[in-house]
Amino acid sequence: MMITWTRLAALLLLGVAACAARPRGRILGGMEAAPHLRPYMASIQIDGKHLCGGFLLNEWWVLSAAHCVEDISPGSTVRVLLGAHSLSQPESSKHLYEVQSLFPHPDSHPDTIHHDILLIKLSEKATLGPAVQPLPYQREAGDVAGGTFCSVAGWGITTHSGRKPDRLQQVDLPIMDRAVCNQRIYHDNLITDKMICAESRKKDACRGDSGGPLVCNGVAQGIVTSGTRVCGNWKKPGIYTKISSYTDWIDSVLASAS
């Protein structure tokens, strides 16, 4: 009996140590999304590997984040995967599209998170269906009220060690009022009126989720952006590019490249 209890104690200690050492999840506190119930989601891929998220604006265009394509090597191939739940498994709804043109915002820059928005024109019209549909985006000025719950989805890393999920993940996050987000304890006046904050206490988006939409009441309000913050750190809320601040630019690009 003594041996049994000794072994049990050892196993419990090992279990505690393992829990303490286990990397904390990203799309933290979230879950696997229901297959194909977010038919707007896009996987932006470089040379066949998922890099960033995005979402379908219409049959020709995808919206994402400018920083996703800032470091692409010459000769690399950018493609957009639509209709996917699993990145690797066969699905009849999946189709990989060639990219005709990339349009990062002209004021975006690798050293900042300002104007982190990208338009991608596909080389052919996307075939729409139950698993491939555009997502409405906010065109009217105004802020999402603090405390509003919105959702983010993506194929970004799910652990500190960089584990990447094969199937789409999702998480619900409350919006943080900009004035609160700009307090010294958080982002210390970094957040402009062209950005949205969402709380990141045990729930967050992370690397690989960039470019995906922040969806509130069925409408895309923001785009997951980048930054030096540590994912899931409650003192560094998630930052999103506010789409309604860029509707004129979106309209001008779509009109000029049609």
Coordinates of C-alpha atoms in Angstrom, one line a residue:
M1 CA 0.0 0.0 0.0
M2 CA 2.9 2.4 0.8
I3 CA 4.3 1.8 -2.6
T4 CA 1.0 2.5 -4.2
W5 CA 0.5 5.8 -2.4
T6 CA 4.1 6.8 -3.1
R7 CA 3.6 6.2 -6.8
L8 CA 0.3 8.0 -6.7
A9 CA 1.9 11.0 -5.1
A10 CA 4.7 11.0 -7.6
L11 CA 2.2 10.8 -10.5
L12 CA 0.2 13.7 -9.0
L13 CA 3.4 15.8 -8.7
L14 CA 4.3 15.0 -12.3
G15 CA 0.8 15.9 -13.4
V16 CA 1.1 19.3 -11.7
A17 CA 4.5 19.9 -13.2
A18 CA 3.2 19.0 -16.7
C19 CA 0.2 21.3 -16.4
A20 CA 2.5 24.2 -15.3
A21 CA 4.9 23.5 -18.2
R22 CA 2.2 22.9 -20.8
P23 CA 2.0 25.8 -23.3
R24 CA -1.1 27.9 -23.0
G25 CA -3.4 27.7 -25.9
R26 CA -3.9 30.3 -28.6
I27 CA -7.2 31.2 -30.2
L28 CA -6.9 30.8 -26.4
G29 CA -10.0 29.6 -24.6
G30 CA -11.6 28.9 -27.9
M31 CA -12.7 25.8 -29.7
E32 CA -12.9 24.2 -33.1
A33 CA -15.3 26.0 -35.3
A34 CA -18.3 24.1 -36.7
P35 CA -17.3 23.0 -40.2
H36 CA -18.2 25.5 -43.0
L37 CA -20.4 27.7 -40.9
R38 CA -17.9 30.5 -41.5
P39 CA -17.9 30.3 -45.3
Y40 CA -16.2 33.6 -45.7
M41 CA -12.9 32.4 -44.2
A42 CA -9.8 32.4 -46.4
S43 CA -6.4 30.9 -45.8
I44 CA -3.6 33.0 -47.4
Q45 CA -0.9 30.6 -48.3
I46 CA 2.8 31.1 -49.4
D47 CA 4.3 28.3 -51.4
G48 CA 1.6 25.9 -50.1
K49 CA 1.8 26.8 -46.4
H50 CA -0.8 28.7 -44.4
L51 CA 0.5 32.2 -43.5
C52 CA -2.5 34.3 -42.6
G53 CA -6.2 34.5 -42.5
G54 CA -8.6 36.7 -44.6
F55 CA -12.2 36.8 -45.7
L56 CA -14.1 37.0 -48.9
L57 CA -15.4 40.4 -49.9
N58 CA -17.0 39.3 -53.1
E59 CA -16.3 36.7 -55.9
W60 CA -13.1 38.5 -56.9
W61 CA -11.7 40.0 -53.7
V62 CA -10.3 38.9 -50.3
L63 CA -9.5 41.3 -47.4
S64 CA -6.5 40.6 -45.1
A65 CA -3.6 42.3 -43.3
A66 CA -0.8 44.1 -45.1
H67 CA 1.9 42.8 -42.9
C68 CA 1.1 39.3 -44.1
V69 CA 2.9 39.9 -47.4
E70 CA 5.6 42.3 -46.4
D71 CA 8.3 39.7 -46.1
I72 CA 7.5 37.5 -49.1
S73 CA 10.6 36.3 -50.8
P74 CA 11.0 37.0 -54.6
G75 CA 9.7 34.0 -56.5
S76 CA 7.3 32.9 -53.8
T77 CA 3.8 32.0 -54.8
V78 CA 0.8 33.5 -53.0
R79 CA -2.5 31.6 -53.2
V80 CA -5.9 31.8 -51.4
L81 CA -7.7 28.7 -50.1
L82 CA -11.5 29.1 -49.9
G83 CA -14.1 26.6 -48.7
A84 CA -11.8 24.9 -46.2
H85 CA -12.3 23.6 -42.6
S86 CA -9.3 21.3 -42.6
L87 CA -6.2 22.6 -44.3
S88 CA -4.9 19.1 -45.1
Q89 CA -7.9 16.8 -45.5
P90 CA -9.9 16.5 -48.8
E91 CA -13.1 18.5 -48.8
S92 CA -15.3 18.9 -51.9
S93 CA -15.8 22.6 -51.1
K94 CA -12.1 23.5 -51.0
H95 CA -10.5 25.3 -53.9
L96 CA -7.1 27.0 -54.1
Y97 CA -7.0 30.2 -56.1
E98 CA -4.1 31.9 -57.8
V99 CA -3.7 35.6 -57.0
Q100 CA -3.8 38.2 -59.7
S101 CA -2.8 41.2 -57.6
L102 CA -1.9 42.3 -54.1
F103 CA -2.9 45.8 -52.8
P104 CA -1.4 46.6 -49.4
H105 CA -2.5 50.0 -48.1
P106 CA 0.0 52.5 -49.4
D107 CA 0.6 53.9 -45.9
S108 CA 1.3 50.5 -44.3
H109 CA 4.8 49.8 -43.1
P110 CA 6.6 46.9 -41.5
D111 CA 7.7 49.0 -38.5
T112 CA 4.1 50.0 -37.5
I113 CA 0.7 48.5 -37.1
H114 CA -1.0 51.5 -38.7
H115 CA -3.1 51.0 -41.9
D116 CA -2.6 47.2 -41.7
I117 CA -5.0 46.2 -44.4
L118 CA -4.6 44.3 -47.7
L119 CA -6.8 43.7 -50.7
I120 CA -6.2 40.5 -52.7
K121 CA -7.6 40.1 -56.2
L122 CA -8.1 36.5 -57.3
S123 CA -7.1 35.4 -60.8
E124 CA -10.6 33.9 -61.3
K125 CA -14.0 34.4 -59.8
A126 CA -14.6 32.3 -56.7
T127 CA -17.3 29.7 -57.0
L128 CA -19.8 30.5 -54.4
G129 CA -21.8 27.9 -52.5
P130 CA -22.8 26.9 -49.0
A131 CA -19.1 26.8 -47.9
V132 CA -17.9 29.8 -49.8
Q133 CA -19.8 33.1 -49.2
P134 CA -18.8 36.8 -48.8
L135 CA -19.0 38.5 -45.4
P136 CA -20.6 41.9 -45.1
Y137 CA -18.3 44.5 -43.6
Q138 CA -19.0 47.7 -41.7
R139 CA -19.1 50.7 -43.9
E140 CA -20.6 53.3 -41.5
A141 CA -18.4 55.3 -39.2
G142 CA -18.7 54.6 -35.5
D143 CA -17.2 52.4 -32.8
V144 CA -18.4 49.0 -31.5
A145 CA -19.5 49.5 -27.9
G146 CA -17.2 48.3 -25.2
G147 CA -18.3 44.9 -23.8
T148 CA -19.8 43.8 -27.1
F149 CA -18.9 40.2 -27.8
C150 CA -17.4 39.5 -31.2
S151 CA -15.7 36.5 -32.7
V152 CA -12.4 35.7 -34.4
A153 CA -11.5 32.5 -36.3
G154 CA -8.3 31.2 -37.9
W155 CA -5.7 28.5 -38.4
G156 CA -3.1 30.4 -36.2
I157 CA -0.9 28.7 -33.6
T158 CA -2.6 27.2 -30.6
T159 CA 0.4 26.8 -28.2
H160 CA 3.4 28.7 -27.1
S161 CA 5.5 26.1 -28.8
G162 CA 4.0 27.1 -32.2
R163 CA 1.6 24.2 -32.7
K164 CA -0.6 24.8 -35.7
P165 CA -4.1 23.4 -35.9
D166 CA -5.3 21.7 -39.1
R167 CA -9.0 22.6 -38.5
L168 CA -10.4 26.1 -38.2
Q169 CA -10.6 27.4 -34.6
Q170 CA -12.8 30.2 -33.2
V171 CA -13.1 32.3 -30.0
D172 CA -15.5 35.0 -28.7
L173 CA -13.9 38.2 -27.3
P174 CA -15.4 41.3 -25.6
I175 CA -14.5 44.6 -27.2
M176 CA -12.5 47.0 -25.0
D177 CA -13.4 50.7 -25.1
R178 CA -10.6 52.6 -26.9
A179 CA -10.1 55.0 -24.0
V180 CA -9.6 52.1 -21.6
C181 CA -7.3 50.3 -24.1
N182 CA -5.1 53.5 -24.3
Q183 CA -4.5 53.6 -20.6
R184 CA -0.9 53.2 -19.5
I185 CA -1.5 49.7 -18.2
Y186 CA -2.6 48.6 -21.6
H187 CA -1.4 50.2 -24.9
D188 CA -0.5 53.6 -23.5
N189 CA -2.1 55.9 -26.3
L190 CA -1.0 53.6 -29.2
I191 CA -4.6 52.9 -30.3
T192 CA -5.9 55.4 -32.9
D193 CA -9.5 55.9 -34.1
K194 CA -8.7 53.5 -37.0
M195 CA -8.2 50.6 -34.6
I196 CA -10.3 48.4 -32.3
C197 CA -9.3 46.6 -29.1
A198 CA -10.5 43.4 -27.8
E199 CA -9.8 41.9 -24.4
S200 CA -7.1 39.1 -24.3
R201 CA -7.5 37.6 -20.9
K202 CA -7.0 33.9 -21.4
K203 CA -8.6 34.3 -24.9
D204 CA -6.9 35.7 -28.0
A205 CA -5.9 35.5 -31.6
C206 CA -2.3 34.9 -32.4
R207 CA 0.3 34.4 -35.1
G208 CA -1.3 32.9 -38.2
D209 CA -4.7 34.4 -37.4
S210 CA -3.6 37.8 -38.7
G211 CA -5.8 39.1 -41.5
G212 CA -8.9 37.3 -40.3
P213 CA -12.0 39.2 -39.5
L214 CA -13.3 40.4 -36.2
V215 CA -17.0 39.6 -36.6
C216 CA -19.7 41.4 -34.5
N217 CA -23.4 40.5 -35.1
G218 CA -22.6 39.0 -38.5
V219 CA -20.6 41.9 -39.8
A220 CA -16.8 42.3 -40.2
Q221 CA -15.7 45.2 -38.0
G222 CA -12.0 44.7 -37.9
I223 CA -9.0 42.8 -39.2
V224 CA -6.5 40.9 -36.9
T225 CA -3.3 42.9 -37.0
S226 CA 0.2 42.4 -35.8
G227 CA 2.4 43.8 -33.1
T228 CA 5.1 43.0 -30.6
R229 CA 2.6 42.0 -27.9
V230 CA 2.5 38.5 -26.4
C231 CA -0.7 36.7 -27.3
G232 CA -3.0 36.1 -24.4
N233 CA -1.4 38.8 -22.2
W234 CA -4.3 40.6 -20.5
K235 CA -2.2 43.7 -20.3
K236 CA -1.9 43.8 -24.1
P237 CA -5.3 43.6 -25.6
G238 CA -5.7 42.4 -29.2
I239 CA -5.5 45.1 -31.8
Y240 CA -7.7 45.1 -35.0
T241 CA -7.7 47.4 -38.0
K242 CA -11.0 49.2 -38.1
I243 CA -12.5 48.4 -41.5
S244 CA -15.0 51.3 -41.7
S245 CA -12.0 53.7 -41.6
Y246 CA -10.9 52.4 -45.0
T247 CA -14.1 52.1 -47.0
D248 CA -13.0 54.9 -49.4
W249 CA -9.7 53.2 -50.0
I250 CA -11.4 49.8 -50.5
D251 CA -13.9 51.3 -53.0
S252 CA -11.1 53.1 -55.0
V253 CA -9.0 49.9 -55.3
L254 CA -12.0 47.8 -56.3
A255 CA -13.0 50.4 -58.9
S256 CA -9.6 50.9 -60.4
A257 CA -8.7 47.2 -60.6
S258 CA -12.1 45.9 -61.9

